[in-house]
mmCIF file of C-alpha atoms in Angstrom:
data_model
loop_
_atom_site.group_PDB
_atom_site.id
_atom_site.type_symbol
_atom_site.label_atom_id
_atom_site.label_comp_id
_atom_site.label_asym_id
_atom_site.label_seq_id
_atom_site.Cartn_x
_atom_site.Cartn_y
_atom_site.Cartn_z
ATOM 1 C CA MET R 1 0.488 45.118 178.583
ATOM 2 C CA SER R 2 -2.479 44.287 176.421
ATOM 3 C CA THR R 3 -2.494 44.696 172.676
ATOM 4 C CA LYS R 4 -5.239 47.312 172.826
ATOM 5 C CA SER R 5 -3.310 49.545 175.210
ATOM 6 C CA SER R 6 -0.131 48.992 173.184
ATOM 7 C CA LEU R 7 -1.903 50.137 170.022
ATOM 8 C CA LYS R 8 -3.278 53.175 171.820
ATOM 9 C CA SER R 9 0.170 54.020 173.131
ATOM 10 C CA ALA R 10 1.712 53.617 169.665
ATOM 11 C CA LYS R 11 -0.891 55.930 168.127
ATOM 12 C CA LYS R 12 -0.299 58.516 170.852
ATOM 13 C CA THR R 13 3.445 58.355 170.237
ATOM 14 C CA ALA R 14 2.889 58.746 166.491
ATOM 15 C CA LYS R 15 0.637 61.762 167.105
ATOM 16 C CA ASN R 16 3.236 63.437 169.317
ATOM 17 C CA GLU R 17 6.028 62.806 166.805
ATOM 18 C CA ILE R 18 3.969 64.114 163.879
ATOM 19 C CA GLU R 19 3.037 67.206 165.862
ATOM 20 C CA SER R 20 6.612 68.013 166.868
ATOM 21 C CA VAL R 21 7.934 67.552 163.319
ATOM 22 C CA LEU R 22 5.188 69.762 161.868
ATOM 23 C CA ILE R 23 5.857 72.531 164.368
ATOM 24 C CA LYS R 24 9.610 72.372 163.817
ATOM 25 C CA GLU R 25 9.401 72.390 160.018
ATOM 26 C CA LEU R 26 6.745 75.103 159.809
ATOM 27 C CA ASN R 27 8.737 77.327 162.162
ATOM 28 C CA ASN R 28 11.866 76.763 160.045
ATOM 29 C CA VAL R 29 10.056 77.677 156.827
ATOM 30 C CA THR R 30 8.426 80.777 158.269
ATOM 31 C CA ALA R 31 11.716 81.910 159.840
ATOM 32 C CA LYS R 32 13.233 82.133 156.343
ATOM 33 C CA PHE R 33 10.749 84.882 155.482
ATOM 34 C CA GLY R 34 11.238 86.897 158.634
ATOM 35 C CA PRO R 35 10.426 86.834 162.316
ATOM 36 C CA GLY R 36 6.942 85.688 163.237
ATOM 37 C CA SER R 37 4.724 87.025 165.962
ATOM 38 C CA LYS R 38 3.711 85.102 169.072
ATOM 39 C CA LYS R 39 0.186 84.890 167.695
ATOM 40 C CA PHE R 40 1.445 83.333 164.459
ATOM 41 C CA LYS R 41 3.604 80.782 166.301
ATOM 42 C CA LYS R 42 0.650 79.892 168.523
ATOM 43 C CA SER R 43 -1.452 79.410 165.392
ATOM 44 C CA ILE R 44 1.181 77.055 163.950
ATOM 45 C CA GLU R 45 1.191 75.001 167.154
ATOM 46 C CA LYS R 46 -2.584 74.791 167.330
ATOM 47 C CA SER R 47 -2.969 73.857 163.658
ATOM 48 C CA SER R 48 -0.167 71.303 163.887
ATOM 49 C CA LYS R 49 -1.853 69.685 166.864
ATOM 50 C CA ARG R 50 -5.164 69.382 164.993
ATOM 51 C CA LEU R 51 -3.513 67.993 161.860
ATOM 52 C CA ALA R 52 -1.434 65.504 163.852
ATOM 53 C CA LYS R 53 -4.601 64.281 165.562
ATOM 54 C CA LYS R 54 -6.336 63.737 162.203
ATOM 55 C CA LEU R 55 -3.331 61.993 160.690
ATOM 56 C CA SER R 56 -2.757 59.723 163.679
ATOM 57 C CA LYS R 57 -6.370 58.530 163.521
ATOM 58 C CA GLU R 58 -5.752 57.361 159.949
ATOM 59 C CA ILE R 59 -2.580 55.431 160.802
ATOM 60 C CA LYS R 60 -3.032 51.670 160.735
ATOM 61 C CA ILE R 61 -0.651 49.987 163.165
ATOM 62 C CA ASP R 62 0.084 46.333 162.496
ATOM 63 C CA GLU R 63 -1.094 44.266 165.477
ATOM 64 C CA SER R 64 1.369 41.489 164.653
ATOM 65 C CA PHE R 65 4.089 43.841 165.873
ATOM 66 C CA PHE R 66 2.655 43.440 169.373
ATOM 67 C CA ALA R 67 2.057 39.687 169.088
ATOM 68 C CA ASN R 68 5.580 38.926 170.308
ATOM 69 C CA GLU R 69 4.980 41.023 173.438
ATOM 70 C CA SER R 70 1.838 39.138 174.392
ATOM 71 C CA ILE R 71 3.549 35.764 173.962
ATOM 72 C CA THR R 72 6.350 36.750 176.329
ATOM 73 C CA ASP R 73 3.850 38.187 178.840
ATOM 74 C CA GLU R 74 1.819 34.955 178.855
ATOM 75 C CA SER R 75 4.894 32.802 179.384
ATOM 76 C CA LYS R 76 5.737 34.605 182.644
ATOM 77 C CA PRO R 77 4.485 32.785 185.744
ATOM 78 C CA ASN R 78 1.473 34.307 187.435
ATOM 79 C CA LYS R 79 1.831 35.025 191.176
ATOM 80 C CA ASP R 80 -1.556 33.436 191.899
ATOM 81 C CA ASN R 81 -0.623 30.220 190.092
ATOM 82 C CA ALA R 82 2.729 29.955 191.884
ATOM 83 C CA LYS R 83 1.124 29.221 195.287
#
């Protein structure tokens, strides 16, 4: 897997985790004040998704984390070279 696709995958994972935590925590806080409507819960989900997208764009993922992966991938024999 290339470094670029690994970074993209890591950002997507971060976005999904941020979104799920925001939804969970906001639902917990609002539940303390009483039951919420479907419309309100939908609004929380939509807003959490937008905020998670903005936050994940700002995250800087260290490329050196993926350097070890690329070294191990390059050391594997290529099928074309084996012939």
